[in-house]
Coordinates of C-alpha atoms and ligand atoms in Angstrom, one line a residue:
X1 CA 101.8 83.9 89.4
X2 CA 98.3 84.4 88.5
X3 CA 96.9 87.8 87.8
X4 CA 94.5 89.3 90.8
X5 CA 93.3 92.3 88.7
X6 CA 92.9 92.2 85.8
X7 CA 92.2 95.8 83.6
X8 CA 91.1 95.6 79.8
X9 CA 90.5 97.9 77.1
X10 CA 89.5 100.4 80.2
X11 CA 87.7 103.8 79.3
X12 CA 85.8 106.3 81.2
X13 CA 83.4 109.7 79.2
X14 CA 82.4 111.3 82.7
X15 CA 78.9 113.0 81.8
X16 CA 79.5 116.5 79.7
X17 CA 82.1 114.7 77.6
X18 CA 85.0 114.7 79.2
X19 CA 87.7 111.9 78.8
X20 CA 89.3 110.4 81.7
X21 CA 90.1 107.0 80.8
X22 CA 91.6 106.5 77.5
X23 CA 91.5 102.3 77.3
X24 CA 93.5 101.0 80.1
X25 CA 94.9 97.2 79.9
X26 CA 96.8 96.3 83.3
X27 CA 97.3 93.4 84.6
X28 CA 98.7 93.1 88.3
X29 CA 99.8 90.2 90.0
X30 CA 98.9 88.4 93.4
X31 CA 100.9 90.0 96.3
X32 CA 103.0 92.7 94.8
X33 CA 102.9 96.4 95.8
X34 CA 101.4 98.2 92.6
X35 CA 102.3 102.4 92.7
X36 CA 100.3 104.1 89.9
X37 CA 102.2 107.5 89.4
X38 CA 100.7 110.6 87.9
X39 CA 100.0 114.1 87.6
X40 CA 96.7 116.2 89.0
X41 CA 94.0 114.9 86.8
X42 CA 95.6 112.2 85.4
X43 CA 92.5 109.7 86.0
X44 CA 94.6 108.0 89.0
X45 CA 91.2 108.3 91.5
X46 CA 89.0 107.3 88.5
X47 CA 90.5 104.3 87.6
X48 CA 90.4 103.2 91.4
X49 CA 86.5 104.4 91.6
X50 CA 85.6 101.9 88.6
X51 CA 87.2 99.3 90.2
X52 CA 85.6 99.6 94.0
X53 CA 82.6 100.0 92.1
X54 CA 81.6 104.3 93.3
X55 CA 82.3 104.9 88.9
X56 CA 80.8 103.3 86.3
X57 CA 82.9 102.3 83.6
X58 CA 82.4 104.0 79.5
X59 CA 84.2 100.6 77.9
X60 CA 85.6 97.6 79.2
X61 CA 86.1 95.1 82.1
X62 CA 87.7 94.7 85.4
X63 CA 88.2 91.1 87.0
X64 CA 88.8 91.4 90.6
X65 CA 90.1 87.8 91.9
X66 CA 88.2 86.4 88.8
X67 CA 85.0 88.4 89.6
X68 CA 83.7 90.7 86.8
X69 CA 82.8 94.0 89.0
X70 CA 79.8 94.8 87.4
X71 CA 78.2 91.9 86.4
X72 CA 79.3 90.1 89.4
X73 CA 79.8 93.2 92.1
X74 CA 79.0 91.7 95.1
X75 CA 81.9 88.9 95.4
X76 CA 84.2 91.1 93.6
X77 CA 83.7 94.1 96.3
X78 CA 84.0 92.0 99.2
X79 CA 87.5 91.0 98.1
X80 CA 88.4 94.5 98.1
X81 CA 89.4 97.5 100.7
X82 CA 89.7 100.9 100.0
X83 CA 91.2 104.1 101.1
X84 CA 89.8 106.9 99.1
X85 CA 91.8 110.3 98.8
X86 CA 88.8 112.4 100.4
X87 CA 88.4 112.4 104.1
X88 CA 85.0 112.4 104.8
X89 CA 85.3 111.5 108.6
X90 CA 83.5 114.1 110.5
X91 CA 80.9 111.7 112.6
X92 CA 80.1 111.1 116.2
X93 CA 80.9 107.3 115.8
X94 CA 83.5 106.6 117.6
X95 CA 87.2 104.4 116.2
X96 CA 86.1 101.3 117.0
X97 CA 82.3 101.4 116.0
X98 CA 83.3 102.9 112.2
X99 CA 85.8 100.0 111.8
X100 CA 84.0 96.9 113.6
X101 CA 80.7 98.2 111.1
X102 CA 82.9 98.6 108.1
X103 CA 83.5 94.7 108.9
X104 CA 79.7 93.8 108.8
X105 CA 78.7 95.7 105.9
X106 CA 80.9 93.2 104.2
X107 CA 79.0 90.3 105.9
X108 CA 81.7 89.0 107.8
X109 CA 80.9 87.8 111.1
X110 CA 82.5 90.0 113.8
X111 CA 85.9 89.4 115.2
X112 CA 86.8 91.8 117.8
X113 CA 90.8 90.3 117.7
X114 CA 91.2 90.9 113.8
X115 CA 89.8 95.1 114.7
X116 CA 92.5 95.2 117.6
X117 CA 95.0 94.0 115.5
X118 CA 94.6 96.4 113.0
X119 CA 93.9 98.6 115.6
X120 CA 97.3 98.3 116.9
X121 CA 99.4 98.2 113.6
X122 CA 98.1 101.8 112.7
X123 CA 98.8 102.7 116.8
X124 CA 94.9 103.6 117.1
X125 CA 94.3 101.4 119.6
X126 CA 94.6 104.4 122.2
X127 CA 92.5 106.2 120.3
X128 CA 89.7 103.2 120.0
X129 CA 86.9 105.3 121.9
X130 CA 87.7 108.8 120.2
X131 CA 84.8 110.2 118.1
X132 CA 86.2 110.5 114.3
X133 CA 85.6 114.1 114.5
X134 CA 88.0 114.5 117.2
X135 CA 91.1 112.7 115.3
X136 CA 93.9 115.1 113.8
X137 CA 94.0 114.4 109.9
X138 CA 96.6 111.9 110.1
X139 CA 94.7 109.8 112.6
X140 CA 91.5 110.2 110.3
X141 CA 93.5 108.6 107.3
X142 CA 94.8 105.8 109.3
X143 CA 91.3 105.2 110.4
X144 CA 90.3 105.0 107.0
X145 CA 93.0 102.5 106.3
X146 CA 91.9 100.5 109.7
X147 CA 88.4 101.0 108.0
X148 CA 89.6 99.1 104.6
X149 CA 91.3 96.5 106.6
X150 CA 88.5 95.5 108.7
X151 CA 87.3 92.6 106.4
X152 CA 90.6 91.2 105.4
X153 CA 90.3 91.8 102.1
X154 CA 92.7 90.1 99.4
X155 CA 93.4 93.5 97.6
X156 CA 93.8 97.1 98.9
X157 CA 93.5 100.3 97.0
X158 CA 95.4 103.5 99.1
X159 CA 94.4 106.6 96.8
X160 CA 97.3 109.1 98.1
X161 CA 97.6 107.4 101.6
X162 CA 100.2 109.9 102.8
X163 CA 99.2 112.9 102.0
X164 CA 99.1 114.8 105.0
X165 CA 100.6 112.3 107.0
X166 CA 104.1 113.1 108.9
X167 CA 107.7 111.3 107.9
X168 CA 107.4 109.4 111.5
X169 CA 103.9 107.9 110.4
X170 CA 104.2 107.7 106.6
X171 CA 107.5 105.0 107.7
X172 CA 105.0 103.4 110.0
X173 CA 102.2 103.1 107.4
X174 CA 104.9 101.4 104.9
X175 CA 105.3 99.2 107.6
X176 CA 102.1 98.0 107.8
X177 CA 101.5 98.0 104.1
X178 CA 104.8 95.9 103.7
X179 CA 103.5 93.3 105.9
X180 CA 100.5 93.2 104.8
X181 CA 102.0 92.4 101.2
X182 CA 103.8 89.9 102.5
X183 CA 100.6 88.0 103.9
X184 CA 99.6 88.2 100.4
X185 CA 97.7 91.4 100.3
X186 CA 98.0 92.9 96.7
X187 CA 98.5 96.8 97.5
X188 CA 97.6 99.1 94.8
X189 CA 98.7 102.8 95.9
X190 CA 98.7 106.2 94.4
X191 CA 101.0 108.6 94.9
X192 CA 102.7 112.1 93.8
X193 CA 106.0 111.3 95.6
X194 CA 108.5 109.5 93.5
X195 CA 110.6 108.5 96.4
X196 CA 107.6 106.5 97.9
X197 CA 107.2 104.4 94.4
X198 CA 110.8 104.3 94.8
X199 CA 111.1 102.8 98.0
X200 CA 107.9 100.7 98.3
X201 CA 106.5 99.2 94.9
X202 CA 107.2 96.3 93.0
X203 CA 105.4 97.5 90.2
X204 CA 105.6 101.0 88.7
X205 CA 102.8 102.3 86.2
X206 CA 102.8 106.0 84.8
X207 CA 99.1 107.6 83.8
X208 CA 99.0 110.6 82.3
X209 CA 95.9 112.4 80.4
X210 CA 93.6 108.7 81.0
X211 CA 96.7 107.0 79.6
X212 CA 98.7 104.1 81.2
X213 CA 101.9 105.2 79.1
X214 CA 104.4 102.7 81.1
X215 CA 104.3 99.8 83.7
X216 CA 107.7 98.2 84.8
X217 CA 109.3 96.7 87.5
X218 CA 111.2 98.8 89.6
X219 CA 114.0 96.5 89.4
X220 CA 114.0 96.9 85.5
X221 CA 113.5 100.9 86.3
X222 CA 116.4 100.4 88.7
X223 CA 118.8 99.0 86.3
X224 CA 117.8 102.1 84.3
X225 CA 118.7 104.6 86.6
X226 CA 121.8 102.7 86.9
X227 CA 122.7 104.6 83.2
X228 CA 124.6 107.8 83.4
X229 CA 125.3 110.3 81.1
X230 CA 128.8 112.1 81.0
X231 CA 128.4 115.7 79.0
X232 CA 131.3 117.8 77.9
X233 CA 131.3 121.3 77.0
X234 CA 133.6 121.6 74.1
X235 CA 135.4 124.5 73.6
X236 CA 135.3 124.8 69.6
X237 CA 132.0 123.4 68.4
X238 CA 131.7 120.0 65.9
X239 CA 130.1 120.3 62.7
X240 CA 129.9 116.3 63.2
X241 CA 131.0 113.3 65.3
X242 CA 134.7 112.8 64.4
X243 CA 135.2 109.5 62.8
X244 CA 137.6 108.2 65.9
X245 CA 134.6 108.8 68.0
X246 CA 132.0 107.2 65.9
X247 CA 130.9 103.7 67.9
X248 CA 132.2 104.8 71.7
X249 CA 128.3 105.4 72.9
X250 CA 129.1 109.0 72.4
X251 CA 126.0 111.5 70.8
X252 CA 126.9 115.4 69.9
X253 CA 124.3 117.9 71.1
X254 CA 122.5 119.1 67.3
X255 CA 124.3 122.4 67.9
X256 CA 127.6 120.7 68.3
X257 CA 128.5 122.2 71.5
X258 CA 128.9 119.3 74.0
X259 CA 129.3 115.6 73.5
X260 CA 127.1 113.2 75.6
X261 CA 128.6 109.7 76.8
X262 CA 126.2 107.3 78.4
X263 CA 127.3 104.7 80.5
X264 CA 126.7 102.3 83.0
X265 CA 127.7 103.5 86.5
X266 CA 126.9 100.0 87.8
X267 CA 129.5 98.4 85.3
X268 CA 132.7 97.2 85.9
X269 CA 134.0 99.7 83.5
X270 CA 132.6 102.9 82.5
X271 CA 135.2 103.5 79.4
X272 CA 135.6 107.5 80.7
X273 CA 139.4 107.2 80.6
X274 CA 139.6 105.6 77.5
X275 CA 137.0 108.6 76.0
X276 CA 138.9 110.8 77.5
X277 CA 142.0 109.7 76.3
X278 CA 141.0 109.5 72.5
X279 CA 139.3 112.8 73.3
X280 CA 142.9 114.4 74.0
X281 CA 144.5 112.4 70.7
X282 CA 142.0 113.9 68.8
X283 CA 142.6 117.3 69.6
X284 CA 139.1 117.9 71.0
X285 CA 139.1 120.3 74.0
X286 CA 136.2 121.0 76.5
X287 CA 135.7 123.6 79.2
X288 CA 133.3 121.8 81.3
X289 CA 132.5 118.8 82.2
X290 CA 129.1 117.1 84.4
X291 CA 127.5 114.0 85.0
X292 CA 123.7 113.4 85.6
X293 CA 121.7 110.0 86.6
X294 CA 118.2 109.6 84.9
X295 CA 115.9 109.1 87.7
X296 CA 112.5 108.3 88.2
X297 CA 111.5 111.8 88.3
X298 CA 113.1 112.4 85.0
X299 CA 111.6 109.4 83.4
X300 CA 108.4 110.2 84.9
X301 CA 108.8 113.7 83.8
X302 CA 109.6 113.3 80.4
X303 CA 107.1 111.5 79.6
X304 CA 104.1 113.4 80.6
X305 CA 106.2 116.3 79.0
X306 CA 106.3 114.6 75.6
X307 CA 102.4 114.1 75.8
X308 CA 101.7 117.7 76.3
Ligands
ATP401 N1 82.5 113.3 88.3 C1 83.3 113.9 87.3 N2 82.7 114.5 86.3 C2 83.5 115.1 85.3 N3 84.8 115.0 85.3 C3 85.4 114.4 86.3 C4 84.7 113.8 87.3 N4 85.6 113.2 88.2 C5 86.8 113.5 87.7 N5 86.7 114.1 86.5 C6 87.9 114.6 85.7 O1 88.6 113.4 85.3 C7 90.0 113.7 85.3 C8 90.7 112.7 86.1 O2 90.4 112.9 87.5 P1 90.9 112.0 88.7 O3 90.3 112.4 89.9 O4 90.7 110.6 88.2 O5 92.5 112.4 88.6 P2 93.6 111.9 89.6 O6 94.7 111.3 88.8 O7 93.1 111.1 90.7 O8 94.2 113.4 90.1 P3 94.7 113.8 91.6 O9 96.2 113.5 91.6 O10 94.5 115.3 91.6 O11 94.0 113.1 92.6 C9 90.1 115.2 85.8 O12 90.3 116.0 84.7 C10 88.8 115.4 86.5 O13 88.5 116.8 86.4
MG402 MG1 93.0 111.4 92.7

């Protein structure tokens, strides 16, 4: 699969110094859901701004579908729709006009049945003659979305797309952006909920501080949250792992006061009753027991902790 977007060596010094973008590589393929995770600040709205062009980049280059975007901004813009984070949608124009114009200021000829369609996949249609300024803000943003669909472009940007948005719509709006990857739209979303990188991308990146510190398939993140830990209290504390226990996938906590077992839930066996046996042989007591799952979150978490 050929690469759509293609991100190197990606930095951005905003005027008065400050760092946003600390040399970005990413590379994202043709048709997958992309989510790019990260905290307030984390340069998550900046990267996207470069890349529709509104930011100009410190270091770098951006290929969009082959197309530098700065030397070459015209043809690589027109490939591209985006939903920005900021609604800025209080005019007289009405649904239909906004969208339908969005269309021409790419230079595509009109096509009234591409606007309805859109129309109708983001159930606007009934709202077609409403003045923007009289939408709720969950109308507004699907308008915006309508407005970054309106000349069919080969790769969409959705800077926090549900934010704001109720559980009803948000499932609706997946919809739509699931079928519009599977016509080959590349998606590349932002968002602060876990669950919707979870449940929608292909592709997970993490950006903290201007850094992409991790990109992974969700699969691959999957089969990691498939590992659980087992910890034990221990009733005595160990000075060190007893020899018997050296080798089992077993860690003791540096104060010695619980032993950690990682397995794999998803395996056929975990090994807890053999632990648990040798556990007993050995003489090595515990008054409490727990199991956790590493998720997303806590990968996602940890991370951006560490960086602090
Ligand atoms: N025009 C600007 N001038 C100076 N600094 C800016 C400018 N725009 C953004 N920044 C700073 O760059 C950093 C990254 O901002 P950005 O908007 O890219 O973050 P984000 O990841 O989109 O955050 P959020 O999740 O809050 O939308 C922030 O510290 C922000 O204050
Ligand atoms: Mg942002």
């Amino acid at each position: 699969m050929a690469a759509i977007l293609e991100i190197s060596g990606l930095s951005k010094v905003y005027d008065g110094g400050f760092t946003a973008l600390k040399s970005v590589d990413l590379s994202i393929e043709k048709g997958e859901i992309f989510a790019l995770l990260g905290p307030n600040g984390a340069g998550k709205t900046t990267l996207i701004s470069i890349i529709c062009g509104l930011v100009k980049p410190t270091n770098g280059t951006v290929l969009a579908g082959g197309h530098d975007i700065v030397r070459d901004y015209r043809a690589a813009r027109s490939i591209i729709g985006l939903v920005p984070q900021e609604l800025t949608t209080d005019s007289f124009e009405t649904v239909w006009a906004t969208v339908s114009l969005s269309r021409g200021l790419f230079g595509k000829s009109k096509n009234p049945a591409h606007i309805e369609k859109v129309l109708k996949a983001l159930s606007l249609y009934d709202k077609r003659d409403a003045k923007l300024m009289t939408l709720s803000g969950g109308m507004k943003r699907r308008m915006l979305i309508a407005k970054a669909l309106a000349h069919e472009p080969d790769i969409l940007f959705l800077d926090e797309p549900t934010a704001g948005v109720d559980v009803q719509l948000r499932r609706d709006m997946w919809n739509v952006v699931r079928e519009l990857r599977d016509q080959g739209v590349t998606i590349i979303l932002t968002t602060h909920y876990i669950e919707e990188a979870e449940e929608m991308a292909d592709q997970v990146g993490i950006i903290n501080k201007g850094e992409l510190m991790l990109v992974e398939e969700k699969a691959e993140l999957m089969r990691k949250l498939g590992r659980k830990q087992l910890r034990l209290a221990l009733l005595a504390p160990l000075a060190e792992l007893p020899e018997a226990l050296v080798g089992r996938g077993l860690e003791l906590r540096e104060d010695g006061s619980e032993l950690i077992y990682t397995y794999d839930s998803q395996g056929e066996r975990t090994g807890i009753t053999r632990l648990l046996s040798v556990l007993s042989e050995n003489d090595i007591r515990f008054k409490d027991l727990s199991t956790s799952q590493s998720s997303l979150e806590e990968i996602f978490v940890n991370l951006v902790r560490n960086q602090r």
